[in-house]
N, C-alpha and C. Protein backbone atom coordinates (compact mmCIF):
# COMPACT_ATOMS: atom_id res chain seq x y z
N UNK A 1 84.25 176.93 170.59
CA UNK A 1 85.51 177.24 171.23
C UNK A 1 85.40 176.88 172.71
N UNK A 2 86.38 176.11 173.18
CA UNK A 2 86.39 175.63 174.55
C UNK A 2 87.39 176.45 175.37
N UNK A 3 86.90 177.07 176.47
CA UNK A 3 87.73 177.91 177.32
C UNK A 3 88.69 177.12 178.17
N UNK A 4 89.43 177.77 179.07
CA UNK A 4 89.32 179.21 179.38
C UNK A 4 89.90 180.08 178.27
N UNK A 5 89.45 181.31 178.23
CA UNK A 5 89.78 182.19 177.13
C UNK A 5 90.84 183.22 177.51
N UNK A 6 91.71 182.84 178.45
CA UNK A 6 92.82 183.71 178.83
C UNK A 6 93.99 183.62 177.87
N UNK A 7 93.92 182.66 176.95
CA UNK A 7 94.96 182.50 175.93
C UNK A 7 94.29 182.23 174.60
N UNK A 8 95.07 182.14 173.54
CA UNK A 8 94.51 181.89 172.21
C UNK A 8 93.90 180.49 172.16
N UNK A 9 92.67 180.40 171.68
CA UNK A 9 91.96 179.12 171.54
C UNK A 9 91.77 178.86 170.05
N UNK A 10 92.19 177.68 169.61
CA UNK A 10 92.17 177.35 168.17
C UNK A 10 91.16 176.25 167.89
N UNK A 11 90.38 176.44 166.85
CA UNK A 11 89.44 175.43 166.36
C UNK A 11 89.70 175.23 164.87
N UNK A 12 89.66 173.97 164.44
CA UNK A 12 89.95 173.65 163.04
C UNK A 12 88.67 173.35 162.27
N UNK A 13 88.61 173.88 161.06
CA UNK A 13 87.54 173.58 160.12
C UNK A 13 88.10 172.72 158.99
N UNK A 14 87.41 171.64 158.69
CA UNK A 14 87.83 170.77 157.59
C UNK A 14 86.88 170.98 156.41
N UNK A 15 87.44 171.52 155.31
CA UNK A 15 86.65 171.76 154.11
C UNK A 15 86.99 170.70 153.07
N UNK A 16 85.96 170.02 152.57
CA UNK A 16 86.18 168.95 151.58
C UNK A 16 85.43 169.27 150.29
N UNK A 17 86.08 168.99 149.17
CA UNK A 17 85.49 169.22 147.86
C UNK A 17 85.00 167.89 147.29
N UNK A 18 83.68 167.64 147.34
CA UNK A 18 83.16 166.36 146.84
C UNK A 18 82.91 166.34 145.32
N UNK A 19 83.14 167.49 144.66
CA UNK A 19 82.84 167.56 143.23
C UNK A 19 84.04 167.10 142.41
N UNK A 20 83.84 167.12 141.10
CA UNK A 20 84.91 166.73 140.19
C UNK A 20 85.60 167.94 139.56
N UNK A 21 85.37 169.12 140.14
CA UNK A 21 85.99 170.34 139.65
C UNK A 21 86.72 171.05 140.79
N UNK A 22 87.68 171.85 140.46
CA UNK A 22 88.40 172.64 141.47
C UNK A 22 87.47 173.71 142.03
N UNK A 23 87.60 173.94 143.32
CA UNK A 23 86.71 174.87 144.02
C UNK A 23 87.55 175.91 144.75
N UNK A 24 87.15 177.18 144.60
CA UNK A 24 87.76 178.25 145.38
C UNK A 24 86.94 178.48 146.65
N UNK A 25 87.64 178.78 147.75
CA UNK A 25 86.91 179.04 149.01
C UNK A 25 87.45 180.30 149.66
N UNK A 26 86.58 180.91 150.47
CA UNK A 26 86.97 182.07 151.26
C UNK A 26 86.19 182.01 152.57
N UNK A 27 86.90 182.33 153.69
CA UNK A 27 86.29 182.29 155.03
C UNK A 27 86.12 183.72 155.51
N UNK A 28 84.89 184.09 155.88
CA UNK A 28 84.58 185.42 156.38
C UNK A 28 84.01 185.31 157.79
N UNK A 29 84.13 186.40 158.57
CA UNK A 29 83.59 186.43 159.93
C UNK A 29 83.00 187.80 160.21
N UNK A 30 82.07 187.84 161.15
CA UNK A 30 81.46 189.11 161.55
C UNK A 30 82.32 189.85 162.58
N UNK A 31 83.36 189.20 163.10
CA UNK A 31 84.25 189.84 164.08
C UNK A 31 85.70 189.61 163.65
N UNK A 32 86.15 190.28 162.60
CA UNK A 32 87.49 190.02 162.07
C UNK A 32 88.61 190.37 163.04
N UNK A 33 88.36 191.30 163.98
CA UNK A 33 89.41 191.66 164.93
C UNK A 33 89.59 190.62 166.04
N UNK A 34 88.61 189.76 166.19
CA UNK A 34 88.67 188.77 167.29
C UNK A 34 89.24 187.43 166.84
N UNK A 35 89.37 187.24 165.53
CA UNK A 35 89.78 185.93 165.03
C UNK A 35 90.92 186.08 164.03
N UNK A 36 91.73 185.03 163.98
CA UNK A 36 92.79 184.94 162.98
C UNK A 36 92.58 183.62 162.24
N UNK A 37 92.40 183.70 160.92
CA UNK A 37 92.06 182.53 160.10
C UNK A 37 93.22 182.23 159.16
N UNK A 38 93.70 180.98 159.20
CA UNK A 38 94.80 180.55 158.33
C UNK A 38 94.53 179.15 157.76
N UNK A 39 94.46 179.00 156.43
CA UNK A 39 94.37 180.06 155.41
C UNK A 39 92.93 180.57 155.33
N UNK A 40 92.78 181.80 154.99
CA UNK A 40 91.43 182.35 154.89
C UNK A 40 90.84 182.22 153.49
N UNK A 41 91.65 181.75 152.52
CA UNK A 41 91.14 181.50 151.15
C UNK A 41 92.10 180.53 150.46
N UNK A 42 91.61 179.95 149.36
CA UNK A 42 92.46 179.03 148.62
C UNK A 42 91.67 178.23 147.62
N UNK A 43 92.29 177.17 147.10
CA UNK A 43 91.67 176.31 146.10
C UNK A 43 91.75 174.86 146.58
N UNK A 44 90.66 174.12 146.42
CA UNK A 44 90.61 172.72 146.81
C UNK A 44 90.43 171.88 145.54
N UNK A 45 91.30 170.93 145.36
CA UNK A 45 91.20 170.05 144.19
C UNK A 45 90.04 169.08 144.36
N UNK A 46 89.59 168.48 143.27
CA UNK A 46 88.47 167.52 143.34
C UNK A 46 88.79 166.36 144.29
N UNK A 47 87.84 166.06 145.18
CA UNK A 47 88.00 164.95 146.12
C UNK A 47 88.99 165.21 147.25
N UNK A 48 89.54 166.39 147.28
CA UNK A 48 90.52 166.70 148.33
C UNK A 48 89.87 167.52 149.44
N UNK A 49 90.66 167.79 150.49
CA UNK A 49 90.17 168.56 151.63
C UNK A 49 91.30 169.46 152.13
N UNK A 50 90.93 170.46 152.93
CA UNK A 50 91.89 171.39 153.50
C UNK A 50 91.46 171.72 154.93
N UNK A 51 92.46 171.91 155.80
CA UNK A 51 92.19 172.26 157.20
C UNK A 51 92.40 173.75 157.37
N UNK A 52 91.38 174.43 157.91
CA UNK A 52 91.45 175.86 158.18
C UNK A 52 91.47 176.06 159.69
N UNK A 53 92.49 176.75 160.18
CA UNK A 53 92.63 177.01 161.62
C UNK A 53 92.03 178.36 161.94
N UNK A 54 91.10 178.37 162.89
CA UNK A 54 90.46 179.60 163.35
C UNK A 54 90.93 179.85 164.77
N UNK A 55 91.66 180.93 164.99
CA UNK A 55 92.26 181.23 166.30
C UNK A 55 91.53 182.39 166.95
N UNK A 56 90.91 182.12 168.09
CA UNK A 56 90.19 183.13 168.85
C UNK A 56 91.17 183.83 169.80
N UNK A 57 91.21 185.16 169.75
CA UNK A 57 92.12 185.92 170.60
C UNK A 57 91.58 185.98 172.04
N UNK A 58 92.48 186.12 173.05
CA UNK A 58 92.03 186.16 174.45
C UNK A 58 91.06 187.30 174.71
N UNK A 59 90.07 187.06 175.61
CA UNK A 59 89.10 188.09 175.97
C UNK A 59 88.48 187.71 177.31
N UNK A 60 87.77 188.66 177.91
CA UNK A 60 87.09 188.44 179.19
C UNK A 60 85.76 187.74 178.93
N UNK A 61 85.68 186.50 179.34
CA UNK A 61 84.50 185.69 179.04
C UNK A 61 83.39 185.97 180.04
N UNK A 62 82.18 186.20 179.53
CA UNK A 62 80.99 186.38 180.35
C UNK A 62 80.00 185.28 179.98
N UNK A 63 79.73 184.34 180.90
CA UNK A 63 78.84 183.22 180.54
C UNK A 63 77.40 183.64 180.27
N UNK A 64 77.00 184.82 180.78
CA UNK A 64 75.63 185.29 180.55
C UNK A 64 75.46 185.99 179.21
N UNK A 65 76.57 186.27 178.55
CA UNK A 65 76.50 186.96 177.27
C UNK A 65 76.49 185.95 176.12
N UNK A 66 75.47 186.04 175.29
CA UNK A 66 75.35 185.13 174.15
C UNK A 66 76.24 185.60 173.01
N UNK A 67 76.88 184.61 172.39
CA UNK A 67 77.79 184.95 171.29
C UNK A 67 77.00 185.29 170.03
N UNK A 68 77.40 186.40 169.41
CA UNK A 68 76.79 186.80 168.15
C UNK A 68 77.76 186.68 166.99
N UNK A 69 78.91 186.07 167.25
CA UNK A 69 79.91 185.92 166.19
C UNK A 69 79.49 184.82 165.23
N UNK A 70 79.69 185.08 163.97
CA UNK A 70 79.35 184.10 162.93
C UNK A 70 80.46 184.02 161.90
N UNK A 71 80.53 182.85 161.25
CA UNK A 71 81.46 182.62 160.14
C UNK A 71 80.66 182.21 158.91
N UNK A 72 81.22 182.55 157.76
CA UNK A 72 80.62 182.12 156.49
C UNK A 72 81.73 181.63 155.57
N UNK A 73 81.53 180.43 155.03
CA UNK A 73 82.48 179.86 154.07
C UNK A 73 81.84 179.96 152.69
N UNK A 74 82.43 180.79 151.84
CA UNK A 74 81.94 180.96 150.47
C UNK A 74 82.78 180.09 149.53
N UNK A 75 82.11 179.52 148.55
CA UNK A 75 82.81 178.69 147.56
C UNK A 75 82.23 178.99 146.17
N UNK A 76 83.10 178.73 145.20
CA UNK A 76 82.69 178.83 143.80
C UNK A 76 83.63 177.98 142.95
N UNK A 77 83.15 177.53 141.84
CA UNK A 77 84.01 176.72 140.97
C UNK A 77 85.13 177.59 140.42
N UNK A 78 86.33 177.06 140.44
CA UNK A 78 87.49 177.81 139.96
C UNK A 78 87.50 177.83 138.44
N UNK A 79 87.67 179.00 137.85
CA UNK A 79 87.75 179.07 136.38
C UNK A 79 89.07 178.47 135.90
N UNK A 80 89.15 178.03 134.68
CA UNK A 80 90.40 177.49 134.16
C UNK A 80 91.48 178.56 134.07
N UNK A 81 92.70 178.14 134.27
CA UNK A 81 93.86 179.05 134.17
C UNK A 81 93.70 180.25 135.10
N UNK A 82 93.35 179.99 136.34
CA UNK A 82 93.17 181.07 137.32
C UNK A 82 94.52 181.68 137.69
N UNK A 83 94.57 183.01 137.74
CA UNK A 83 95.81 183.71 138.09
C UNK A 83 95.60 184.70 139.23
N UNK A 84 94.42 185.29 139.32
CA UNK A 84 94.14 186.29 140.34
C UNK A 84 92.93 185.85 141.15
N UNK A 85 93.18 185.50 142.45
CA UNK A 85 92.10 185.02 143.30
C UNK A 85 91.09 186.12 143.59
N UNK A 86 91.54 187.34 143.81
CA UNK A 86 90.63 188.44 144.11
C UNK A 86 89.72 188.72 142.93
N UNK A 87 90.26 188.60 141.73
CA UNK A 87 89.44 188.85 140.54
C UNK A 87 88.34 187.81 140.42
N UNK A 88 88.60 186.59 140.86
CA UNK A 88 87.57 185.54 140.79
C UNK A 88 86.35 185.94 141.60
N UNK A 89 86.58 186.44 142.85
CA UNK A 89 85.45 186.79 143.72
C UNK A 89 84.75 188.06 143.22
N UNK A 90 85.49 188.96 142.60
CA UNK A 90 84.85 190.17 142.09
C UNK A 90 83.99 189.88 140.86
N UNK A 91 84.45 188.97 140.05
CA UNK A 91 83.74 188.69 138.79
C UNK A 91 82.69 187.60 138.93
N UNK A 92 82.67 186.91 140.10
CA UNK A 92 81.71 185.82 140.28
C UNK A 92 80.28 186.36 140.38
N UNK A 93 79.35 185.70 139.72
CA UNK A 93 77.94 186.08 139.75
C UNK A 93 77.28 185.51 141.00
N UNK A 94 76.28 186.17 141.55
CA UNK A 94 75.64 185.68 142.79
C UNK A 94 75.14 184.25 142.69
N UNK A 95 74.61 183.86 141.52
CA UNK A 95 74.09 182.50 141.40
C UNK A 95 75.21 181.46 141.29
N UNK A 96 76.48 181.91 141.15
CA UNK A 96 77.61 180.98 141.11
C UNK A 96 78.26 180.77 142.48
N UNK A 97 77.81 181.54 143.46
CA UNK A 97 78.40 181.46 144.80
C UNK A 97 77.59 180.51 145.68
N UNK A 98 78.30 179.73 146.44
CA UNK A 98 77.70 178.84 147.45
C UNK A 98 78.29 179.22 148.81
N UNK A 99 77.46 179.13 149.85
CA UNK A 99 77.97 179.52 151.16
C UNK A 99 77.39 178.62 152.25
N UNK A 100 78.15 178.54 153.34
CA UNK A 100 77.73 177.81 154.55
C UNK A 100 78.01 178.72 155.73
N UNK A 101 77.00 178.90 156.59
CA UNK A 101 77.15 179.78 157.73
C UNK A 101 77.29 178.97 159.02
N UNK A 102 78.17 179.49 159.91
CA UNK A 102 78.45 178.83 161.19
C UNK A 102 78.36 179.86 162.30
N UNK A 103 77.74 179.50 163.41
CA UNK A 103 77.65 180.39 164.57
C UNK A 103 78.64 179.92 165.63
N UNK A 104 79.34 180.87 166.22
CA UNK A 104 80.35 180.53 167.24
C UNK A 104 79.68 180.24 168.57
N UNK A 105 80.18 179.22 169.24
CA UNK A 105 79.70 178.84 170.58
C UNK A 105 80.89 178.79 171.52
N UNK A 106 80.76 179.48 172.67
CA UNK A 106 81.81 179.49 173.68
C UNK A 106 81.39 178.61 174.85
N UNK A 107 82.26 177.73 175.26
CA UNK A 107 81.97 176.84 176.38
C UNK A 107 83.16 176.80 177.33
N UNK A 108 82.85 176.74 178.62
CA UNK A 108 83.88 176.56 179.64
C UNK A 108 83.91 175.10 180.05
N UNK A 109 85.10 174.54 180.28
CA UNK A 109 85.18 173.13 180.70
C UNK A 109 84.60 172.96 182.10
N UNK A 110 83.92 171.83 182.33
CA UNK A 110 83.39 171.57 183.67
C UNK A 110 84.48 171.03 184.57
N UNK A 111 84.15 170.80 185.83
CA UNK A 111 85.15 170.39 186.82
C UNK A 111 85.75 169.04 186.48
N UNK A 112 84.94 168.11 185.96
CA UNK A 112 85.46 166.78 185.62
C UNK A 112 86.50 166.86 184.52
N UNK A 113 86.23 167.73 183.52
CA UNK A 113 87.20 167.89 182.43
C UNK A 113 88.49 168.48 182.95
N UNK A 114 88.40 169.44 183.93
CA UNK A 114 89.61 170.03 184.49
C UNK A 114 90.44 168.99 185.22
N UNK A 115 89.73 168.12 186.00
CA UNK A 115 90.46 167.08 186.73
C UNK A 115 91.13 166.11 185.78
N UNK A 116 90.43 165.76 184.68
CA UNK A 116 91.03 164.85 183.71
C UNK A 116 92.25 165.48 183.04
N UNK A 117 92.16 166.79 182.76
CA UNK A 117 93.30 167.47 182.15
C UNK A 117 94.49 167.50 183.10
N UNK A 118 94.20 167.72 184.41
CA UNK A 118 95.29 167.75 185.39
C UNK A 118 95.94 166.39 185.51
N UNK A 119 95.12 165.32 185.55
CA UNK A 119 95.68 163.97 185.65
C UNK A 119 96.49 163.62 184.42
N UNK A 120 96.01 164.07 183.25
CA UNK A 120 96.73 163.75 182.03
C UNK A 120 98.04 164.51 181.94
N UNK A 121 98.08 165.71 182.56
CA UNK A 121 99.31 166.49 182.50
C UNK A 121 100.36 166.01 183.47
N UNK A 122 99.98 165.21 184.47
CA UNK A 122 100.96 164.72 185.43
C UNK A 122 101.87 163.71 184.76
N UNK A 123 103.17 163.80 184.97
CA UNK A 123 104.09 162.82 184.37
C UNK A 123 103.93 161.46 185.00
N UNK A 124 103.99 160.43 184.17
CA UNK A 124 103.90 159.07 184.66
C UNK A 124 105.22 158.66 185.27
N UNK A 125 105.18 158.16 186.53
CA UNK A 125 106.45 157.76 187.15
C UNK A 125 107.08 156.58 186.43
N UNK A 126 108.36 156.68 186.19
CA UNK A 126 109.10 155.64 185.48
C UNK A 126 110.05 154.99 186.47
N UNK A 127 109.93 153.66 186.58
CA UNK A 127 110.80 152.92 187.48
C UNK A 127 112.16 152.75 186.84
N UNK A 128 113.17 153.08 187.58
CA UNK A 128 114.54 152.98 187.09
C UNK A 128 115.34 152.20 188.11
N UNK A 129 115.75 151.00 187.74
CA UNK A 129 116.43 150.14 188.69
C UNK A 129 117.76 150.72 189.11
N UNK A 130 118.41 151.45 188.20
CA UNK A 130 119.72 152.01 188.55
C UNK A 130 119.56 153.07 189.62
N UNK A 131 118.46 153.86 189.56
CA UNK A 131 118.25 154.88 190.57
C UNK A 131 117.83 154.25 191.89
N UNK A 132 117.05 153.13 191.82
CA UNK A 132 116.64 152.49 193.04
C UNK A 132 117.83 151.86 193.75
N UNK A 133 118.80 151.41 192.99
CA UNK A 133 119.98 150.82 193.60
C UNK A 133 120.93 151.86 194.16
N UNK A 134 120.69 153.13 193.85
CA UNK A 134 121.61 154.18 194.28
C UNK A 134 121.75 154.31 195.78
N UNK A 135 120.64 154.27 196.58
CA UNK A 135 120.78 154.49 198.01
C UNK A 135 121.50 153.39 198.76
N UNK A 136 121.81 152.23 198.10
CA UNK A 136 122.42 151.12 198.81
C UNK A 136 123.75 151.49 199.45
N UNK A 137 124.66 152.20 198.78
CA UNK A 137 125.91 152.56 199.44
C UNK A 137 125.69 153.40 200.68
N UNK A 138 124.62 154.22 200.69
CA UNK A 138 124.35 155.04 201.85
C UNK A 138 124.01 154.18 203.05
N UNK A 139 123.13 153.14 202.86
CA UNK A 139 122.80 152.26 203.96
C UNK A 139 124.02 151.49 204.43
N UNK A 140 124.91 151.15 203.49
CA UNK A 140 126.12 150.45 203.85
C UNK A 140 127.00 151.32 204.74
N UNK A 141 127.10 152.63 204.39
CA UNK A 141 127.90 153.54 205.21
C UNK A 141 127.27 153.71 206.58
N UNK A 142 125.93 153.68 206.63
CA UNK A 142 125.28 153.80 207.93
C UNK A 142 125.61 152.61 208.81
N UNK A 143 125.65 151.39 208.23
CA UNK A 143 126.00 150.20 209.01
C UNK A 143 127.42 150.29 209.52
N UNK A 144 128.31 150.86 208.69
CA UNK A 144 129.69 151.01 209.14
C UNK A 144 129.75 151.99 210.31
N UNK A 145 129.00 153.05 210.26
CA UNK A 145 128.99 154.00 211.36
C UNK A 145 128.45 153.37 212.64
N UNK A 146 127.43 152.52 212.50
CA UNK A 146 126.89 151.83 213.67
C UNK A 146 127.93 150.91 214.28
N UNK A 147 128.67 150.20 213.45
CA UNK A 147 129.71 149.31 213.97
C UNK A 147 130.78 150.10 214.69
N UNK A 148 131.18 151.22 214.10
CA UNK A 148 132.20 152.06 214.73
C UNK A 148 131.69 152.60 216.06
N UNK A 149 130.40 152.98 216.08
CA UNK A 149 129.84 153.50 217.33
C UNK A 149 129.82 152.44 218.41
N UNK A 150 129.46 151.22 218.03
CA UNK A 150 129.46 150.14 219.03
C UNK A 150 130.85 149.90 219.60
N UNK A 151 131.85 149.98 218.74
CA UNK A 151 133.22 149.79 219.21
C UNK A 151 133.61 150.89 220.20
N UNK A 152 133.23 152.13 219.86
CA UNK A 152 133.55 153.24 220.76
C UNK A 152 132.85 153.10 222.10
N UNK A 153 131.58 152.64 222.05
CA UNK A 153 130.84 152.46 223.31
C UNK A 153 131.49 151.40 224.17
N UNK A 154 131.88 150.29 223.53
CA UNK A 154 132.55 149.23 224.29
C UNK A 154 133.87 149.72 224.86
N UNK A 155 134.60 150.52 224.08
CA UNK A 155 135.87 151.06 224.57
C UNK A 155 135.65 151.99 225.75
N UNK A 156 134.59 152.82 225.67
CA UNK A 156 134.29 153.71 226.78
C UNK A 156 133.92 152.94 228.03
N UNK A 157 133.14 151.87 227.86
CA UNK A 157 132.78 151.05 229.02
C UNK A 157 134.02 150.43 229.66
N UNK A 158 134.93 149.96 228.78
CA UNK A 158 136.14 149.35 229.32
C UNK A 158 136.98 150.36 230.09
N UNK A 159 137.07 151.59 229.52
CA UNK A 159 137.84 152.62 230.19
C UNK A 159 137.17 153.06 231.50
N UNK A 160 135.84 153.10 231.49
CA UNK A 160 135.14 153.45 232.72
C UNK A 160 135.40 152.40 233.80
N UNK A 161 135.44 151.14 233.40
CA UNK A 161 135.76 150.08 234.37
C UNK A 161 137.18 150.25 234.90
N UNK A 162 138.10 150.61 233.99
CA UNK A 162 139.48 150.83 234.42
C UNK A 162 139.56 151.98 235.41
N UNK A 163 138.82 153.07 235.12
CA UNK A 163 138.84 154.23 236.00
C UNK A 163 138.27 153.87 237.37
N UNK A 164 137.16 153.12 237.35
CA UNK A 164 136.57 152.73 238.64
C UNK A 164 137.53 151.87 239.45
N UNK A 165 138.21 150.96 238.75
CA UNK A 165 139.18 150.11 239.44
C UNK A 165 140.31 150.94 240.04
N UNK A 166 140.83 151.89 239.20
CA UNK A 166 141.91 152.74 239.69
C UNK A 166 141.43 153.65 240.83
N UNK A 167 140.17 154.09 240.75
CA UNK A 167 139.63 154.93 241.83
C UNK A 167 139.57 154.17 243.13
N UNK A 168 139.12 152.90 243.04
CA UNK A 168 139.08 152.07 244.25
C UNK A 168 140.47 151.88 244.83
N UNK A 169 141.44 151.61 243.93
CA UNK A 169 142.81 151.44 244.42
C UNK A 169 143.34 152.72 245.05
N UNK A 170 142.99 153.87 244.40
CA UNK A 170 143.44 155.15 244.94
C UNK A 170 142.83 155.39 246.33
N UNK A 171 141.52 155.06 246.46
CA UNK A 171 140.88 155.23 247.76
C UNK A 171 141.53 154.33 248.82
N UNK A 172 141.84 153.09 248.39
CA UNK A 172 142.48 152.16 249.33
C UNK A 172 143.84 152.68 249.76
N UNK A 173 144.61 153.19 248.77
CA UNK A 173 145.93 153.71 249.11
C UNK A 173 145.83 154.96 249.98
N UNK A 174 144.80 155.80 249.72
CA UNK A 174 144.63 156.99 250.53
C UNK A 174 144.31 156.63 251.97
N UNK A 175 143.43 155.62 252.13
CA UNK A 175 143.12 155.16 253.49
C UNK A 175 144.35 154.59 254.17
N UNK A 176 145.11 153.86 253.36
CA UNK A 176 146.33 153.28 253.93
C UNK A 176 147.31 154.37 254.33
N UNK A 177 147.39 155.44 253.51
CA UNK A 177 148.28 156.54 253.87
C UNK A 177 147.86 157.25 255.13
N UNK A 178 146.52 157.44 255.25
CA UNK A 178 146.03 158.08 256.48
C UNK A 178 146.34 157.22 257.70
N UNK A 179 146.19 155.91 257.51
CA UNK A 179 146.48 155.03 258.64
C UNK A 179 147.94 155.10 259.02
N UNK A 180 148.80 155.16 257.98
CA UNK A 180 150.23 155.23 258.27
C UNK A 180 150.61 156.55 258.93
N UNK A 181 149.92 157.65 258.51
CA UNK A 181 150.22 158.93 259.16
C UNK A 181 149.85 158.90 260.65
N UNK A 182 148.70 158.26 260.91
CA UNK A 182 148.30 158.14 262.31
C UNK A 182 149.33 157.33 263.11
N UNK A 183 149.81 156.25 262.48
CA UNK A 183 150.81 155.43 263.15
C UNK A 183 152.07 156.23 263.37
N UNK A 184 152.43 157.05 262.34
CA UNK A 184 153.66 157.84 262.46
C UNK A 184 153.53 158.87 263.58
N UNK A 185 152.34 159.51 263.66
CA UNK A 185 152.16 160.49 264.74
C UNK A 185 152.13 159.85 266.10
N UNK A 186 151.55 158.65 266.14
CA UNK A 186 151.47 157.96 267.44
C UNK A 186 152.82 157.40 267.87
N UNK A 187 153.69 157.18 266.90
CA UNK A 187 155.01 156.62 267.23
C UNK A 187 155.95 157.77 267.56
N UNK A 188 156.13 158.04 268.82
CA UNK A 188 156.95 159.15 269.25
C UNK A 188 158.43 158.80 269.24
N UNK A 189 158.74 157.55 269.12
CA UNK A 189 160.16 157.18 269.13
C UNK A 189 160.85 157.59 267.85
N UNK A 190 160.04 157.82 266.73
CA UNK A 190 160.63 158.24 265.45
C UNK A 190 161.53 157.19 264.86
N UNK A 191 161.08 155.93 264.88
CA UNK A 191 161.91 154.84 264.36
C UNK A 191 162.03 154.93 262.85
N UNK A 192 163.11 154.43 262.25
CA UNK A 192 163.28 154.46 260.78
C UNK A 192 162.20 153.71 260.04
N UNK A 193 161.63 152.64 260.69
CA UNK A 193 160.59 151.86 260.00
C UNK A 193 159.34 152.68 259.77
N UNK A 194 158.95 153.46 260.80
CA UNK A 194 157.75 154.30 260.65
C UNK A 194 157.95 155.37 259.60
N UNK A 195 159.16 155.98 259.54
CA UNK A 195 159.42 157.00 258.53
C UNK A 195 159.37 156.43 257.12
N UNK A 196 159.88 155.19 256.97
CA UNK A 196 159.87 154.55 255.64
C UNK A 196 158.45 154.27 255.19
N UNK A 197 157.59 153.80 256.11
CA UNK A 197 156.20 153.51 255.74
C UNK A 197 155.46 154.79 255.36
N UNK A 198 155.76 155.89 256.09
CA UNK A 198 155.09 157.15 255.78
C UNK A 198 155.49 157.67 254.41
N UNK A 199 156.79 157.53 254.07
CA UNK A 199 157.26 157.97 252.76
C UNK A 199 156.62 157.17 251.64
N UNK A 200 156.46 155.84 251.83
CA UNK A 200 155.85 155.00 250.79
C UNK A 200 154.40 155.38 250.57
N UNK A 201 153.68 155.66 251.66
CA UNK A 201 152.27 156.02 251.53
C UNK A 201 152.08 157.33 250.81
N UNK A 202 152.98 158.31 251.11
CA UNK A 202 152.82 159.62 250.46
C UNK A 202 153.26 159.61 249.01
N UNK A 203 154.22 158.74 248.65
CA UNK A 203 154.71 158.71 247.28
C UNK A 203 153.81 157.90 246.35
N UNK A 204 152.94 157.03 246.85
CA UNK A 204 152.10 156.18 245.99
C UNK A 204 151.01 156.98 245.29
N UNK A 205 150.54 158.09 245.95
CA UNK A 205 149.44 158.87 245.35
C UNK A 205 149.87 159.56 244.06
N UNK A 206 151.00 160.26 244.01
CA UNK A 206 151.38 160.88 242.72
C UNK A 206 151.61 159.87 241.63
N UNK A 207 152.14 158.70 241.95
CA UNK A 207 152.37 157.68 240.92
C UNK A 207 151.06 157.21 240.31
N UNK A 208 150.04 157.03 241.13
CA UNK A 208 148.74 156.59 240.62
C UNK A 208 148.11 157.64 239.71
N UNK A 209 148.22 158.91 240.09
CA UNK A 209 147.67 159.97 239.25
C UNK A 209 148.37 160.05 237.90
N UNK A 210 149.67 159.79 237.86
CA UNK A 210 150.42 159.78 236.62
C UNK A 210 149.93 158.66 235.71
N UNK A 211 149.64 157.49 236.29
CA UNK A 211 149.15 156.36 235.49
C UNK A 211 147.80 156.68 234.86
N UNK A 212 146.88 157.27 235.64
CA UNK A 212 145.55 157.61 235.12
C UNK A 212 145.65 158.64 233.99
N UNK A 213 146.48 159.68 234.20
CA UNK A 213 146.65 160.70 233.16
C UNK A 213 147.23 160.11 231.89
N UNK A 214 148.17 159.18 232.03
CA UNK A 214 148.78 158.55 230.85
C UNK A 214 147.76 157.75 230.06
N UNK A 215 146.82 157.07 230.74
CA UNK A 215 145.78 156.28 230.05
C UNK A 215 144.88 157.20 229.23
N UNK A 216 144.41 158.30 229.82
CA UNK A 216 143.52 159.21 229.10
C UNK A 216 144.22 159.86 227.92
N UNK A 217 145.45 160.29 228.12
CA UNK A 217 146.19 160.94 227.02
C UNK A 217 146.40 159.96 225.87
N UNK A 218 146.76 158.72 226.19
CA UNK A 218 146.96 157.71 225.13
C UNK A 218 145.68 157.41 224.38
N UNK A 219 144.53 157.39 225.11
CA UNK A 219 143.25 157.10 224.47
C UNK A 219 142.87 158.21 223.47
N UNK A 220 142.94 159.47 223.90
CA UNK A 220 142.53 160.56 223.00
C UNK A 220 143.50 160.76 221.85
N UNK A 221 144.81 160.58 222.11
CA UNK A 221 145.77 160.69 221.00
C UNK A 221 145.53 159.59 219.97
N UNK A 222 145.22 158.40 220.43
CA UNK A 222 144.96 157.29 219.49
C UNK A 222 143.75 157.55 218.65
N UNK A 223 142.68 158.17 219.20
CA UNK A 223 141.46 158.45 218.43
C UNK A 223 141.72 159.54 217.39
N UNK A 224 142.42 160.59 217.75
CA UNK A 224 142.67 161.67 216.80
C UNK A 224 143.60 161.22 215.68
N UNK A 225 144.61 160.42 216.01
CA UNK A 225 145.56 160.00 214.98
C UNK A 225 144.91 159.02 214.02
N UNK A 226 144.08 158.07 214.53
CA UNK A 226 143.43 157.09 213.66
C UNK A 226 142.29 157.75 212.92
């Protein structure tokens, strides 16, 4: 019996009848509570064989403890017109019985066997072309996002250039307004020409701010709507 013995361990016995007569068999053990034998008795036809499963129940294995469990397979020629198997064994004479004795051996698998079992239990990877082709749409969507991002970056750069241009114009107009105010203050005659220039300089600033606000509002509304 090969461990570990934390679960039921099964070993098979193959019994073969080499004679030309039917043979009755019975399997006995010195530890009947520790083993389950199926079938534990029966009849084997001439030249035939039968598989007997011996199932060892779970137990705490001690490698220093020697196994004293034994099995014995008894056989006898089957009488003609057999009807009661128990009666055959009761009525059989000692010189008509044949037996074979077996001693149980418990072994634990070594590390190499454990590694081989683990490797054998691992599922073999199966290549599936349909699954490999699955991620392609994802990469395609990523490329689309990159293209959209590049467009947004270019649009931001263009708008930043527009803002810088408008800022320069605003600064120029502000300087021009200051200059006109100075001229207006220095002109004590209060001529209509000086008043007209002062009004133009003061009115240009609100108009420029309205243009800048309109550009930003149009940009953000266009992004949200699209």
